[in-house]
């Protein structure tokens, strides 16, 4: 109940927005993050400044928190399990385990009855060459672990494109080769499951990436009704299979015929759901806090069409202009240093 403390592992912008949502519902928050004055700690009650796998820090977090969550999927699974022995951790650590390895993730999605791109695990240059040949010379080669925002990926989309040195270029680590999906749209579903098993989901957003980074999410997505229904149902199956509590983000490719293929799942609030803070009665952040604290979930009612855009690197200089625009909600993350490719904030423009 309000007055209790929510622990958050990770101190980035997602932790920041979760902490703000928790505060609005009357909860205290505590952040575990090695970086001093991180975005989340600026708005939280306190910070434990230590590594995510520091045993003493984990112990302190467990003692001081009533319930614990995490804001990025590369939290060490062992840390989440250690915490879960002492206090409730949501989403369940198994969700981290599934999503941290693209191979496990794809196999899990298929176990849920959800279609994905074809894939082959590859662990050497020879295996890459053989797998590419099997896929007709086209595909997307990805590191199985620790890839984000298009990092750790190599695209093969030209006939006869050489794959020489691809294994060493990606760090000589376990990889997965995925078939190149000729999608017409990318969408994502933000869904939540409560402690009582209730599942709710927001309208899917249509996502536009460049350079592997999400630039823009448009709601509603311009895809057939059937794709929307299938994506929502798929997100629901994932939540049920994991006995999940909290918010999940699931990304899909939509093909020409409206069929969908799941690309990846994030066991946390998601960048493509930031629009919910401006265009919905209750945001994905509050929905997550409600779920993990055993409170009633809200309806995912959307009152406006909208476009959310990320402010990446120097984009943040647009602030004065954006603040003059009517129907625009701006959100900055409190990051002191502007770096190319760094997400500095976002804004959502309401369209009606
Ligand atoms: P990911 O890190 O898996 O989200 O990939 C980043 C972006 O690369 C996706 O949003 C797509 O635009 C593109 N992409 C990833 N995998 C594939 C694929 N198998 N086929 C076509 N495009 C892909």
XYZ file of C-alpha atoms and ligand atoms in Angstrom:
375
model
C 0.000 0.000 0.000
C 1.064 3.617 -0.426
C 3.763 4.504 2.109
C 5.725 1.355 1.244
C 8.961 1.342 -0.761
C 9.492 0.291 -4.360
C 13.058 -0.777 -5.197
C 14.247 -0.293 -8.771
C 17.365 -1.918 -10.218
C 18.764 0.451 -12.856
C 18.873 4.225 -12.881
C 18.123 5.295 -16.458
C 15.148 7.144 -17.880
C 12.803 4.192 -17.506
C 13.642 3.991 -13.798
C 13.115 7.736 -13.587
C 9.632 7.550 -15.074
C 8.743 4.538 -12.913
C 9.903 6.431 -9.814
C 7.741 9.422 -10.766
C 4.711 7.165 -11.266
C 5.377 5.427 -7.943
C 5.631 8.793 -6.177
C 2.278 9.879 -7.597
C 0.692 6.847 -5.977
C 2.328 7.638 -2.648
C 5.187 5.128 -2.706
C 8.794 5.745 -1.713
C 11.466 4.653 -4.180
C 15.053 3.492 -3.934
C 17.375 3.003 -6.914
C 20.312 0.604 -7.295
C 22.659 2.062 -9.887
C 26.470 2.425 -10.115
C 26.353 5.851 -11.800
C 26.107 8.764 -9.349
C 23.210 11.212 -9.821
C 21.644 8.993 -12.448
C 18.365 10.071 -14.127
C 16.230 7.915 -11.815
C 17.927 8.930 -8.571
C 17.275 12.607 -9.337
C 13.564 11.971 -8.734
C 13.725 9.058 -6.259
C 13.909 8.955 -2.483
C 17.417 7.520 -2.396
C 20.109 5.688 -4.340
C 22.397 2.806 -3.516
C 25.468 3.585 -5.614
C 26.903 0.170 -6.453
C 27.151 -2.452 -9.174
C 24.020 -4.471 -10.035
C 25.681 -7.627 -8.716
C 27.222 -6.211 -5.533
C 26.054 -8.655 -2.782
C 25.952 -6.035 -0.009
C 24.075 -3.584 -2.198
C 21.541 -6.254 -3.168
C 21.093 -7.114 0.478
C 20.526 -3.453 1.389
C 18.055 -3.013 -1.472
C 16.113 -6.065 -0.328
C 16.028 -4.850 3.289
C 14.871 -1.351 2.369
C 12.294 -2.312 -0.286
C 8.881 -3.921 0.029
C 8.736 -4.924 -3.628
C 11.404 -4.739 -6.337
C 11.468 -4.235 -10.089
C 14.101 -3.553 -12.743
C 14.208 -1.097 -15.615
C 16.487 -2.813 -18.137
C 16.713 -6.377 -19.358
C 20.403 -6.881 -18.821
C 20.167 -6.931 -15.036
C 22.136 -10.065 -14.045
C 19.604 -12.887 -13.633
C 21.510 -14.030 -10.517
C 20.941 -10.610 -8.906
C 17.227 -10.804 -9.625
C 17.079 -14.322 -8.172
C 19.035 -13.272 -5.067
C 16.592 -10.416 -4.517
C 13.606 -12.692 -5.165
C 14.652 -14.931 -2.248
C 14.178 -11.955 0.054
C 11.414 -9.799 -1.417
C 8.927 -10.082 -4.284
C 10.572 -9.245 -7.629
C 8.361 -8.374 -10.607
C 8.467 -9.184 -13.476
C 9.664 -12.681 -12.497
C 13.413 -13.260 -13.006
C 12.540 -15.934 -15.578
C 11.353 -13.131 -17.884
C 14.865 -11.670 -17.732
C 16.383 -15.037 -18.479
C 14.172 -15.539 -21.534
C 14.745 -12.069 -22.981
C 18.503 -11.798 -22.409
C 19.393 -14.322 -25.096
C 17.860 -13.889 -28.545
C 17.965 -17.653 -29.144
C 16.129 -18.531 -25.908
C 13.728 -15.672 -26.619
C 12.822 -16.910 -30.108
C 12.392 -20.481 -28.851
C 10.192 -19.219 -26.026
C 8.049 -17.176 -28.430
C 7.546 -20.253 -30.596
C 6.634 -22.294 -27.490
C 3.909 -19.705 -26.899
C 2.587 -20.434 -30.414
C 3.832 -17.085 -31.763
C 5.488 -16.877 -35.172
C 8.996 -15.385 -35.508
C 11.505 -14.952 -38.322
C 13.421 -18.140 -39.145
C 16.642 -18.361 -37.177
C 19.842 -20.367 -36.902
C 22.290 -20.195 -33.984
C 25.841 -19.649 -35.278
C 29.075 -19.847 -33.307
C 31.862 -19.557 -35.889
C 32.680 -17.927 -39.222
C 32.065 -21.241 -40.991
C 28.624 -21.572 -39.393
C 27.765 -18.023 -40.468
C 28.727 -18.780 -44.070
C 26.713 -22.029 -44.071
C 23.653 -20.444 -42.439
C 23.705 -17.473 -44.835
C 23.869 -19.842 -47.782
C 20.802 -21.668 -46.380
C 18.951 -18.353 -46.188
C 19.793 -17.380 -49.759
C 22.542 -14.933 -48.782
C 20.184 -12.591 -46.890
C 19.555 -12.170 -43.190
C 20.269 -10.208 -40.040
C 23.147 -11.435 -37.912
C 22.816 -10.492 -34.241
C 24.734 -11.120 -31.041
C 22.629 -13.390 -28.853
C 23.280 -11.271 -25.787
C 23.710 -7.591 -24.859
C 22.596 -6.064 -28.145
C 20.443 -2.927 -27.991
C 19.505 -0.001 -30.238
C 20.829 -1.864 -33.298
C 24.243 -2.498 -31.697
C 25.748 -5.943 -32.223
C 24.005 -6.477 -35.572
C 25.023 -6.896 -39.182
C 22.546 -6.711 -42.048
C 22.906 -8.864 -45.155
C 20.431 -7.481 -47.677
C 22.454 -7.331 -50.908
C 22.822 -10.316 -53.240
C 26.356 -11.707 -53.037
C 27.262 -9.557 -50.015
C 30.419 -10.873 -48.350
C 30.184 -12.196 -44.813
C 33.977 -12.422 -44.401
C 35.123 -11.404 -40.891
C 31.508 -11.051 -39.669
C 32.222 -13.348 -36.698
C 35.201 -11.327 -35.476
C 33.494 -7.993 -36.292
C 30.664 -8.903 -33.918
C 33.165 -9.859 -31.213
C 33.496 -13.635 -31.794
C 30.560 -14.297 -29.439
C 27.525 -16.578 -29.842
C 25.291 -15.223 -32.611
C 21.947 -15.818 -34.255
C 21.210 -15.388 -37.949
C 17.613 -14.350 -38.595
C 15.873 -14.400 -41.948
C 15.382 -10.933 -43.422
C 11.702 -10.113 -42.876
C 10.152 -8.065 -45.724
C 7.883 -6.238 -43.292
C 5.603 -3.352 -44.242
C 5.350 -2.054 -40.671
C 6.795 -2.509 -37.209
C 4.435 -2.360 -34.264
C 4.703 -2.929 -30.539
C 2.224 -3.828 -27.864
C 2.556 -2.622 -24.305
C 0.606 -5.005 -22.081
C 0.317 -5.525 -18.343
C -0.641 -8.430 -16.124
C -1.802 -7.947 -12.571
C -1.114 -10.174 -9.588
C -4.640 -11.590 -10.046
C -3.902 -12.621 -13.653
C -5.864 -9.805 -15.294
C -4.298 -8.734 -18.617
C -4.724 -5.341 -20.259
C -3.001 -3.867 -23.315
C -2.651 -0.473 -24.945
C -3.336 0.159 -28.619
C -0.246 -0.927 -30.569
C 2.120 1.803 -31.721
C 3.693 1.845 -35.175
C 7.412 2.306 -34.773
C 9.958 3.925 -37.057
C 13.648 3.228 -36.478
C 16.741 4.692 -38.008
C 20.262 3.535 -37.357
C 18.739 0.801 -35.159
C 17.283 3.382 -32.725
C 13.588 4.057 -32.220
C 12.846 7.530 -33.585
C 9.065 7.760 -33.680
C 5.992 5.888 -32.463
C 2.638 6.666 -34.074
C -0.709 5.703 -32.519
C -2.913 4.257 -33.841
C -0.770 2.026 -36.047
C -1.744 1.945 -39.720
C -2.103 -1.844 -39.901
C -5.076 -4.201 -40.362
C -7.387 -4.870 -37.424
C -6.413 -8.540 -37.551
C -2.719 -7.678 -36.979
C -3.660 -5.621 -33.932
C -5.788 -8.407 -32.482
C -3.081 -11.017 -33.094
C -0.381 -8.845 -31.530
C -2.513 -8.232 -28.442
C -3.303 -11.938 -28.127
C 0.396 -12.824 -28.517
C 1.380 -10.407 -25.748
C -1.299 -11.991 -23.546
C 0.075 -15.503 -24.190
C 3.595 -14.369 -23.253
C 2.374 -12.852 -19.986
C 0.410 -15.954 -19.060
C 3.205 -18.387 -19.909
C 5.634 -16.490 -17.662
C 3.101 -16.044 -14.845
C 4.108 -12.455 -15.293
C 3.318 -9.443 -13.115
C 4.023 -5.973 -14.531
C 4.362 -4.362 -17.951
C 5.919 -6.008 -21.008
C 6.802 -4.508 -24.389
C 6.594 -6.845 -27.392
C 7.809 -5.820 -30.871
C 6.363 -7.296 -34.048
C 6.921 -7.135 -37.790
C 3.755 -6.857 -39.891
C 3.892 -8.487 -43.319
C 2.127 -7.446 -46.512
C -0.727 -9.905 -45.834
C -1.239 -8.565 -42.291
C 0.450 -11.580 -40.665
C 2.695 -10.783 -37.708
C 6.067 -12.118 -36.535
C 7.333 -11.347 -33.041
C 10.802 -9.782 -33.033
C 11.606 -9.345 -29.354
C 10.159 -8.829 -25.923
C 11.293 -6.460 -23.209
C 10.328 -7.420 -19.637
C 9.818 -3.808 -18.613
C 8.229 -0.548 -19.613
C 9.217 0.281 -23.180
C 10.330 3.304 -25.203
C 7.515 2.712 -27.696
C 5.025 3.154 -24.828
C 6.148 6.605 -23.704
C 3.187 8.142 -25.553
C 0.863 6.612 -22.934
C 1.844 9.313 -20.423
C 0.352 11.970 -22.724
C -2.443 10.209 -24.606
C -3.854 7.764 -22.032
C -5.686 8.125 -18.770
C -3.043 5.976 -17.040
C 0.510 5.567 -18.386
C 2.533 2.373 -18.820
C 4.655 3.517 -15.870
C 1.744 3.764 -13.447
C 0.305 0.532 -14.845
C 3.578 -1.236 -13.971
C 3.649 0.193 -10.451
C 0.001 -0.784 -9.946
C 0.692 -4.338 -11.115
C 3.813 -4.887 -9.014
C 2.192 -3.407 -5.922
C -0.870 -5.638 -6.252
C -3.212 -2.708 -6.954
C -6.026 -2.722 -9.536
C -4.889 -2.295 -13.119
C -6.332 0.646 -15.014
C -8.128 0.405 -18.343
C -5.709 1.269 -21.167
C -8.060 3.996 -22.389
C -6.524 6.320 -24.984
C -8.069 9.767 -25.323
C -6.038 11.019 -28.313
C -4.187 9.943 -31.412
C -0.558 10.933 -31.063
C 3.036 10.803 -32.261
C 5.923 10.299 -29.836
C 9.413 11.250 -30.970
C 12.673 10.586 -29.201
C 15.111 13.433 -28.641
C 18.420 11.821 -29.507
C 21.743 13.619 -28.985
C 21.524 17.230 -30.231
C 17.775 16.910 -30.866
C 17.428 18.129 -27.311
C 18.349 21.624 -28.594
C 14.830 21.693 -30.045
C 13.434 22.259 -26.555
C 12.571 26.005 -26.923
C 10.733 25.363 -30.203
C 8.891 22.306 -28.804
C 7.739 24.179 -25.725
C 5.985 26.699 -27.988
C 3.946 24.004 -29.729
C 0.390 23.464 -28.542
C -0.657 19.877 -27.711
C 2.953 18.791 -27.163
C 4.148 17.160 -23.949
C 7.928 17.246 -23.472
C 9.836 14.904 -21.170
C 13.587 15.248 -20.530
C 15.682 12.684 -18.674
C 18.107 14.857 -16.701
C 21.210 13.571 -18.493
C 24.020 16.097 -18.073
C 26.068 15.070 -21.075
C 24.731 15.135 -24.642
C 26.251 12.330 -26.747
C 25.449 11.260 -30.305
C 22.896 8.428 -30.217
C 22.051 9.069 -26.552
C 18.368 9.283 -25.681
C 18.007 12.664 -23.949
C 14.223 12.882 -23.816
C 11.088 12.541 -25.891
C 7.968 14.469 -26.750
C 4.438 13.439 -27.611
C 2.249 15.518 -29.894
C -1.479 14.937 -29.449
C -3.367 14.963 -32.706
C -6.940 15.623 -31.624
P 16.223 -5.419 -32.874
O 17.429 -5.020 -32.109
O 16.029 -6.894 -32.994
O 14.969 -4.733 -32.362
O 16.437 -4.860 -34.367
C 16.491 -3.473 -34.643
C 15.774 -3.183 -35.961
O 16.425 -3.874 -37.040
C 14.325 -3.666 -36.001
O 13.463 -2.752 -35.396
C 14.119 -3.801 -37.504
O 13.899 -2.530 -38.086
C 15.454 -4.339 -37.984
N 15.443 -5.810 -37.979
C 15.793 -6.603 -36.935
N 15.636 -7.917 -37.230
C 15.189 -7.970 -38.496
C 14.829 -9.037 -39.391
N 14.950 -10.324 -39.017
N 14.392 -8.706 -40.626
C 14.292 -7.419 -41.021
N 14.615 -6.366 -40.223
C 15.058 -6.623 -38.981
